[in-house]
Amino acid sequence: MDLPDRTLIKGRAVGALACQSDSYQRTLDTVVVSCVQAAKPEQNCGKKKKQEVATHDEWMIECADSVLFPEGGGQPSDHGTLSVTDEKDEKEIPIRIVQRHGLRCVLYSPQPLKVGEKIRQVVDWRRRWDHMQQHTGQHLLSAMMRKVCPDLETLGWGMGGEGSMNYVDIPRKPTQEELDSIQVMCTQMIRDNHKIYLKTPDDAKASSLPEDYDKKDGVVRVIHIGDFDANTCCGTHLQQTSHVGLIIFGGSQTVHGKNCRLQFMAGDRALKLATSSIEAVSAIARVTSSKSSPSEVVTKVGEMTESLLESRRSEKKLLLEIAAFESERVRAVVQSGKSALVHRANGGIEFINKIIGEVGDTVTGNGAALVVAIGEAKGTGPVIISGDKDAVASMVDKVKAVVTNIKGGGTGSRWQGKVPEWQNAELKQLKALFEQ
């Protein structure tokens, strides 16, 4: 959907916006150039993320300039506020979607503004700072990967949501030694505090520009990190490498068949993750009664995991032995012409199938039914009824009469149900059926 012709001041082109010329600027007094109601969601222009989709109740506002960045270059849009400076109370209007329409910067507002109104834009600085740390961190990381391993060219990247990992896609998985070298070099470049600056040369490489961006009337920006990296980019960036703070790596995975997706995090976001990780390790150390160093916590957790697995193996063996014992008891009950109940507070499908498998031949043909119920009061659990068809149908009715909230189904010689919450009285009544 195109915006109408602007009759007042021509809006500044995306690429030369105030937020891009000075990414540390937090407020801007400007004027409304255009305001039209947004189209219905399916007609909206531009790419929108699931959490940032405009509605028909919003208004597309263009200003003479913008301190709010429109999403692009892998960087989400800024959040912020608008307020009419001519009004006494200057009520703040929240802005959560900013998009590029060609060369125009469009702010989605929950209410309209008049063309020509003087307004003040204020950026959500915490969000902006975080985005700049992640984006500049990506440029720095990509430059250091190329320096350590020339074949580790960045094929694409994505910025994670608040508190989440970002990623870069590269042609292969780096070795641990390569990652260690890359991280050391990133840390050194941050410590050396190289200047980060912008140039807009006429001969800038423009092969990666969006199809709807008019290079003739627009601005192609090249972001320089010291004298060792230069890349075309529309995003907002830090002014010096020390502001990146730190870069840490996460995991990696194979994507698109052979490429590697390497996770990373930078700045305050990485510091928060490191702090929370230390707190988590300390908490696990207290619970497991181990020392707080990560390696010792891992060792202790490994030992406890192996002990747990051994306990589960022993429990499984014991349950199967109990199942064999119960099978003998059930066989004797059925052979005397009665139906049988097996109830346990705990057990799994393997326990149930073991019993049914052991006594299935005995139950079938004797006009009897076998009921296996698992669970205890206030807990949930399955109920399986097997045996002769008529006996199963009759037993299902009897069980439903005493366990009123049981749900299930089946035909023929097997019926399977589940009790959402056992009651003590129901368990007693169920057992009484078979005692009688």
Coordinates of C-alpha atoms in Angstrom, one line a residue:
M1 CA 0.0 0.0 0.0
D2 CA 1.6 3.3 -1.1
L3 CA 1.5 6.4 1.1
P4 CA 0.0 9.5 -0.5
D5 CA 2.1 12.3 -1.9
R6 CA 3.5 14.5 0.8
T7 CA 2.5 18.1 0.5
L8 CA 4.7 19.5 3.3
I9 CA 8.3 18.6 4.0
K10 CA 9.7 15.6 2.1
G11 CA 10.6 12.8 4.5
R12 CA 14.3 12.0 4.8
A13 CA 15.2 8.8 3.0
V14 CA 15.9 5.6 4.9
G15 CA 19.7 5.4 5.0
A16 CA 20.0 9.0 6.1
L17 CA 17.6 9.0 9.0
A18 CA 18.6 10.6 12.3
C19 CA 18.7 7.2 13.9
Q20 CA 21.3 6.1 11.3
S21 CA 23.3 9.3 11.2
D22 CA 23.7 9.3 15.0
S23 CA 22.6 6.1 16.6
Y24 CA 23.2 7.5 20.1
Q25 CA 20.5 10.1 19.6
R26 CA 17.5 9.3 21.8
T27 CA 14.9 12.0 21.0
L28 CA 14.0 14.0 17.9
D29 CA 11.6 16.9 17.3
T30 CA 10.1 16.6 13.8
V31 CA 6.9 17.1 11.9
V32 CA 4.2 14.7 10.5
V33 CA 4.5 14.5 6.7
S34 CA 1.8 11.9 6.0
C35 CA -0.8 9.8 8.0
V36 CA -3.1 7.2 6.5
Q37 CA -5.0 4.2 8.0
A38 CA -3.3 0.9 7.7
A39 CA -4.7 -1.7 5.3
K40 CA -6.1 -4.9 6.6
P41 CA -3.5 -7.4 7.8
E42 CA -3.4 -9.5 4.6
Q43 CA -2.9 -6.3 2.5
N44 CA -0.2 -4.7 4.6
C45 CA 3.1 -3.9 2.9
G46 CA 6.5 -5.0 4.0
K47 CA 7.7 -8.1 5.8
K48 CA 6.3 -8.4 9.3
K49 CA 7.3 -10.7 12.1
K50 CA 4.6 -12.7 13.9
Q51 CA 4.9 -10.4 17.0
E52 CA 5.0 -7.2 14.9
V53 CA 2.0 -7.4 12.6
A54 CA 0.1 -4.2 12.0
T55 CA -3.7 -4.2 12.3
H56 CA -6.5 -2.3 10.5
D57 CA -6.8 -0.2 13.7
E58 CA -3.4 1.4 13.2
W59 CA -2.2 4.4 11.3
M60 CA 0.9 4.7 9.1
I61 CA 2.7 7.9 10.0
E62 CA 5.7 9.3 8.1
C63 CA 7.7 12.1 9.6
A64 CA 10.2 14.5 8.1
D65 CA 12.9 12.4 9.9
S66 CA 13.0 9.6 12.4
V67 CA 15.0 8.7 15.5
L68 CA 13.1 5.3 15.4
F69 CA 14.9 2.7 13.3
P70 CA 12.8 0.7 10.8
E71 CA 13.5 -3.0 10.8
G72 CA 16.2 -4.1 8.3
G73 CA 19.5 -5.7 7.8
G74 CA 18.6 -8.5 10.3
Q75 CA 17.8 -5.9 13.0
P76 CA 14.3 -5.6 14.4
S77 CA 12.7 -2.1 14.5
D78 CA 13.0 0.2 17.5
H79 CA 10.2 0.7 20.0
G80 CA 9.5 4.2 21.3
T81 CA 6.8 6.9 21.7
L82 CA 5.4 9.9 19.9
S83 CA 3.9 13.0 21.5
V84 CA 2.5 16.2 20.0
T85 CA 4.6 19.0 21.3
D86 CA 1.9 21.7 20.8
E87 CA -0.3 20.0 23.3
K88 CA 0.1 20.8 27.0
D89 CA 0.1 17.3 28.4
E90 CA 2.1 15.8 25.5
K91 CA 0.4 12.4 25.9
E92 CA 2.8 9.6 24.7
I93 CA 1.7 7.4 21.9
P94 CA 3.4 4.0 22.0
I95 CA 5.1 2.8 18.8
R96 CA 6.0 -0.9 18.4
I97 CA 6.3 -1.3 14.6
V98 CA 8.5 0.8 12.3
Q99 CA 9.0 -0.3 8.7
R100 CA 10.7 0.7 5.5
H101 CA 8.4 1.3 2.5
G102 CA 10.9 1.9 -0.3
L103 CA 12.8 4.9 0.9
R104 CA 10.2 6.0 3.4
C105 CA 10.2 5.3 7.1
V106 CA 6.7 4.4 8.4
L107 CA 5.7 4.4 12.0
Y108 CA 2.6 2.4 13.0
S109 CA 0.5 4.4 15.5
P110 CA -2.6 3.3 17.4
Q111 CA -4.1 6.8 16.7
P112 CA -3.9 9.2 13.8
L113 CA -1.9 12.5 13.8
K114 CA -2.5 15.6 11.6
V115 CA -0.2 16.3 8.7
G116 CA 2.0 19.3 9.8
E117 CA 1.8 18.6 13.5
K118 CA 5.0 19.0 15.5
I119 CA 5.9 15.9 17.4
R120 CA 8.6 14.5 19.6
Q121 CA 10.0 11.0 19.0
V122 CA 11.6 9.2 21.9
V123 CA 13.4 5.9 21.4
D124 CA 13.3 2.9 23.8
W125 CA 17.0 3.3 24.6
R126 CA 17.4 0.0 26.5
R127 CA 16.1 -1.9 23.4
R128 CA 18.2 0.2 21.0
W129 CA 21.4 -0.3 23.0
D130 CA 20.8 -4.1 23.1
H131 CA 20.2 -4.2 19.4
M132 CA 23.4 -2.2 18.7
Q133 CA 25.5 -4.4 20.9
Q134 CA 24.2 -7.6 19.1
H135 CA 24.5 -6.1 15.6
T136 CA 27.9 -4.6 16.0
G137 CA 28.9 -7.7 17.8
Q138 CA 27.9 -9.7 14.7
H139 CA 30.0 -7.5 12.5
L140 CA 33.0 -7.9 14.8
L141 CA 32.6 -11.6 15.1
S142 CA 32.2 -12.1 11.3
A143 CA 35.4 -10.0 10.7
M144 CA 37.4 -12.1 13.3
M145 CA 36.1 -15.4 11.8
R146 CA 37.4 -14.3 8.4
K147 CA 40.7 -13.3 9.9
V148 CA 41.3 -16.6 11.7
C149 CA 39.8 -18.8 9.0
P150 CA 39.3 -17.1 5.5
D151 CA 36.7 -19.8 4.6
L152 CA 34.4 -19.0 7.5
E153 CA 32.5 -16.4 5.5
T154 CA 29.2 -15.2 7.1
L155 CA 26.3 -16.4 4.9
G156 CA 23.5 -14.9 7.0
W157 CA 22.6 -13.9 10.5
G158 CA 19.6 -13.5 12.8
M159 CA 19.1 -11.5 15.9
G160 CA 17.4 -13.4 18.8
G161 CA 14.7 -11.8 20.9
E162 CA 15.4 -10.2 24.2
G163 CA 17.7 -12.4 26.3
S164 CA 18.0 -15.0 23.5
M165 CA 21.0 -16.1 21.4
N166 CA 21.7 -14.7 18.0
Y167 CA 23.2 -16.8 15.2
V168 CA 25.5 -16.6 12.2
D169 CA 25.4 -19.1 9.4
I170 CA 28.8 -20.2 8.1
P171 CA 30.0 -22.8 5.6
R172 CA 31.3 -25.3 8.1
K173 CA 31.5 -26.0 11.8
P174 CA 34.6 -24.5 13.4
T175 CA 36.9 -26.6 15.6
Q176 CA 37.1 -25.8 19.3
E177 CA 40.6 -24.4 18.7
E178 CA 39.3 -22.1 16.0
L179 CA 36.5 -20.9 18.3
D180 CA 39.0 -20.2 21.1
S181 CA 41.2 -18.1 18.7
I182 CA 38.2 -16.2 17.4
Q183 CA 37.0 -15.4 20.8
V184 CA 40.4 -14.2 22.0
M185 CA 40.7 -11.9 18.9
C186 CA 37.2 -10.5 19.5
T187 CA 38.1 -9.8 23.1
Q188 CA 41.3 -8.1 22.0
M189 CA 39.5 -5.9 19.5
I190 CA 37.0 -4.9 22.1
R191 CA 39.7 -4.1 24.6
D192 CA 41.7 -2.0 22.0
N193 CA 38.6 0.1 21.6
H194 CA 38.6 0.7 17.8
K195 CA 36.5 3.5 16.4
I196 CA 33.3 2.5 14.5
Y197 CA 32.3 5.0 11.9
L198 CA 30.0 5.4 8.9
K199 CA 30.9 6.3 5.3
T200 CA 28.5 6.8 2.3
P201 CA 30.8 6.5 -0.8
D202 CA 29.3 6.8 -4.2
D203 CA 30.9 3.6 -5.4
A204 CA 29.7 1.5 -2.4
K205 CA 28.8 -2.1 -3.2
A206 CA 25.0 -2.3 -3.5
S207 CA 24.5 -5.9 -4.5
S208 CA 22.8 -6.7 -1.2
L209 CA 20.3 -3.9 -1.3
P210 CA 16.6 -4.8 -1.3
E211 CA 14.9 -4.7 -4.7
D212 CA 12.6 -1.9 -3.7
Y213 CA 15.4 0.4 -2.5
D214 CA 16.2 3.1 -5.0
K215 CA 20.0 3.6 -4.8
K216 CA 19.8 6.8 -6.9
D217 CA 17.7 8.7 -4.3
G218 CA 18.7 6.7 -1.3
V219 CA 21.9 6.3 0.7
V220 CA 24.2 3.2 0.7
R221 CA 26.0 3.1 4.1
V222 CA 29.3 1.3 4.8
I223 CA 30.1 0.6 8.5
H224 CA 33.8 0.6 9.3
I225 CA 35.3 -1.0 12.4
G226 CA 38.7 0.5 12.7
D227 CA 40.7 -0.2 9.6
F228 CA 40.1 -3.9 9.5
D229 CA 36.4 -4.3 8.5
A230 CA 34.0 -2.5 6.2
N231 CA 30.5 -3.7 5.4
T232 CA 27.4 -2.3 3.7
C233 CA 24.7 -2.1 6.4
C234 CA 21.5 -0.1 7.1
G235 CA 21.4 -0.9 10.9
T236 CA 22.3 1.2 13.9
H237 CA 25.7 0.6 15.4
L238 CA 27.9 1.4 18.3
Q239 CA 30.5 4.1 18.1
Q240 CA 33.4 2.1 19.5
T241 CA 34.3 -1.5 20.0
S242 CA 34.6 -1.2 23.8
H243 CA 30.8 -0.7 23.9
V244 CA 30.3 -4.2 22.6
G245 CA 31.4 -5.4 26.1
L246 CA 32.0 -9.0 25.4
I247 CA 31.0 -11.8 23.0
I248 CA 30.3 -15.4 24.1
F249 CA 29.4 -18.5 22.0
G250 CA 26.5 -20.8 22.4
G251 CA 25.9 -24.1 20.6
S252 CA 26.0 -24.9 16.9
Q253 CA 23.9 -27.0 14.6
T254 CA 23.9 -28.1 11.0
V255 CA 21.5 -26.1 8.7
H256 CA 20.7 -26.3 5.0
G257 CA 22.4 -29.6 4.6
K258 CA 26.1 -28.7 5.3
N259 CA 26.2 -25.2 6.7
C260 CA 26.8 -24.5 10.4
R261 CA 24.6 -22.2 12.5
L262 CA 26.7 -20.8 15.3
Q263 CA 25.0 -19.1 18.2
F264 CA 26.4 -16.1 20.0
M265 CA 25.5 -13.3 22.3
A266 CA 27.1 -9.9 23.0
G267 CA 27.1 -7.0 25.4
D268 CA 24.8 -6.6 28.4
R269 CA 22.7 -9.5 27.1
A270 CA 25.7 -11.8 27.3
L271 CA 26.7 -10.5 30.8
K272 CA 23.2 -11.3 32.1
L273 CA 23.4 -14.8 30.7
A274 CA 26.8 -15.3 32.3
T275 CA 25.6 -14.0 35.6
S276 CA 22.4 -16.2 35.6
S277 CA 24.6 -19.2 34.5
I278 CA 26.9 -18.7 37.4
E279 CA 23.9 -18.5 39.8
A280 CA 22.5 -21.6 38.3
V281 CA 25.7 -23.5 38.6
S282 CA 26.0 -22.4 42.2
A283 CA 22.5 -23.5 43.0
I284 CA 23.1 -26.9 41.4
A285 CA 26.3 -27.2 43.4
R286 CA 24.4 -26.6 46.7
V287 CA 21.7 -29.1 45.8
T288 CA 24.2 -31.8 44.7
S289 CA 26.7 -31.0 47.6
S290 CA 29.5 -30.4 45.2
K291 CA 32.1 -27.7 44.8
S292 CA 30.9 -24.7 42.7
S293 CA 33.4 -25.0 39.8
P294 CA 31.6 -25.9 36.6
S295 CA 33.7 -28.9 35.9
E296 CA 33.1 -30.4 39.4
V297 CA 29.4 -29.7 39.1
V298 CA 29.3 -31.5 35.8
T299 CA 31.1 -34.4 37.3
K300 CA 28.8 -34.6 40.3
V301 CA 25.7 -34.3 38.1
G302 CA 27.1 -37.1 35.9
E303 CA 27.5 -39.3 38.9
M304 CA 24.0 -38.6 40.1
T305 CA 22.6 -39.2 36.7
E306 CA 24.3 -42.6 36.5
S307 CA 23.1 -43.4 40.0
L308 CA 19.5 -42.5 38.9
L309 CA 19.7 -44.6 35.8
E310 CA 20.9 -47.6 37.9
S311 CA 18.0 -47.0 40.3
R312 CA 15.6 -47.0 37.4
R313 CA 17.1 -50.2 36.0
S314 CA 16.7 -51.8 39.4
E315 CA 13.2 -50.5 39.7
K316 CA 12.3 -51.9 36.3
K317 CA 13.8 -55.3 37.2
L318 CA 11.8 -55.3 40.4
L319 CA 8.6 -54.3 38.7
L320 CA 9.0 -57.1 36.2
E321 CA 9.6 -59.6 39.0
I322 CA 6.4 -58.3 40.7
A323 CA 4.6 -58.6 37.4
A324 CA 5.6 -62.3 37.2
F325 CA 4.4 -62.9 40.8
E326 CA 1.1 -61.1 40.1
S327 CA 0.7 -63.2 36.9
E328 CA 0.9 -66.4 38.9
R329 CA -1.7 -65.0 41.3
V330 CA -4.0 -63.9 38.5
R331 CA -3.7 -67.3 36.7
A332 CA -4.8 -69.1 39.9
V333 CA -7.8 -66.7 40.4
V334 CA -9.0 -67.0 36.8
Q335 CA -8.6 -70.8 36.8
S336 CA -11.1 -70.8 39.7
G337 CA -13.6 -69.1 37.4
K338 CA -13.3 -65.6 38.8
S339 CA -12.2 -62.2 37.3
A340 CA -9.0 -60.6 38.7
L341 CA -7.7 -57.2 39.7
V342 CA -4.1 -56.1 39.7
H343 CA -3.6 -52.6 41.3
R344 CA -0.4 -50.8 41.9
A345 CA 0.3 -47.2 43.0
N346 CA 3.0 -47.0 40.3
G347 CA 4.0 -48.8 37.2
G348 CA 4.1 -48.3 33.5
I349 CA 2.8 -49.8 30.3
E350 CA 5.7 -52.4 30.3
F351 CA 4.4 -53.7 33.7
I352 CA 0.8 -53.9 32.4
N353 CA 1.8 -55.6 29.2
K354 CA 4.0 -58.1 31.1
I355 CA 1.0 -59.3 33.1
I356 CA -1.4 -59.3 30.2
G357 CA 1.1 -61.2 28.1
E358 CA 1.8 -63.8 30.8
V359 CA -1.9 -64.6 31.6
G360 CA -3.7 -63.7 28.3
D361 CA -4.1 -67.3 27.3
T362 CA -5.5 -68.3 30.7
V363 CA -8.0 -65.4 30.8
T364 CA -9.3 -65.9 27.3
G365 CA -11.8 -68.8 27.2
N366 CA -12.6 -68.8 30.9
G367 CA -15.4 -66.2 30.8
A368 CA -13.3 -64.0 33.0
A369 CA -11.8 -60.5 32.8
L370 CA -8.5 -59.1 34.0
V371 CA -8.4 -55.5 35.3
V372 CA -5.0 -53.8 35.6
A373 CA -5.2 -50.4 37.3
I374 CA -2.3 -48.0 38.1
G375 CA -2.4 -45.0 40.4
E376 CA -3.1 -43.7 43.9
A377 CA -5.4 -41.2 45.5
K378 CA -5.2 -37.7 44.0
G379 CA -3.1 -39.1 41.2
T380 CA -3.8 -40.2 37.6
G381 CA -3.3 -43.5 36.0
P382 CA -4.4 -46.0 33.3
V383 CA -6.9 -48.9 33.5
I384 CA -6.8 -51.8 31.1
I385 CA -9.4 -54.5 31.0
S386 CA -8.8 -57.7 28.9
G387 CA -10.3 -61.1 28.5
D388 CA -13.4 -62.7 26.8
K389 CA -15.5 -60.2 24.9
D390 CA -18.6 -60.5 27.0
A391 CA -16.7 -60.5 30.2
V392 CA -14.8 -57.4 29.2
A393 CA -18.0 -55.6 28.3
S394 CA -19.6 -56.5 31.6
M395 CA -16.5 -55.5 33.6
V396 CA -16.3 -52.1 31.8
D397 CA -19.8 -51.3 33.0
K398 CA -19.0 -52.4 36.6
V399 CA -15.8 -50.4 36.7
K400 CA -17.5 -47.3 35.3
A401 CA -20.1 -47.6 38.0
V402 CA -17.6 -47.2 40.8
V403 CA -14.9 -45.0 39.0
T404 CA -17.2 -42.3 37.6
N405 CA -14.6 -40.1 36.0
I406 CA -12.8 -42.8 34.0
K407 CA -12.7 -42.2 30.2
G408 CA -11.7 -44.7 27.5
G409 CA -12.7 -47.0 24.8
G410 CA -12.1 -50.3 23.0
T411 CA -13.8 -53.2 21.4
G412 CA -13.6 -57.0 21.8
S413 CA -11.1 -58.4 24.2
R414 CA -9.4 -55.2 25.3
W415 CA -10.6 -51.9 26.8
Q416 CA -8.3 -49.1 27.8
G417 CA -9.1 -46.1 29.9
K418 CA -7.6 -43.4 32.0
V419 CA -8.6 -42.0 35.4
P420 CA -7.8 -38.2 35.6
E421 CA -7.8 -38.3 39.4
W422 CA -8.2 -41.4 41.6
Q423 CA -10.3 -41.1 44.8
N424 CA -9.7 -43.2 47.9
A425 CA -13.4 -44.3 48.0
E426 CA -13.3 -45.3 44.3
L427 CA -10.2 -47.5 44.8
K428 CA -11.8 -49.2 47.8
Q429 CA -15.0 -49.8 45.8
L430 CA -13.0 -51.2 42.9
K431 CA -11.2 -53.7 45.1
A432 CA -14.5 -54.6 46.7
L433 CA -15.8 -55.7 43.3
F434 CA -13.3 -58.5 43.2
E435 CA -13.4 -59.4 46.9
Q436 CA -17.1 -60.1 46.4

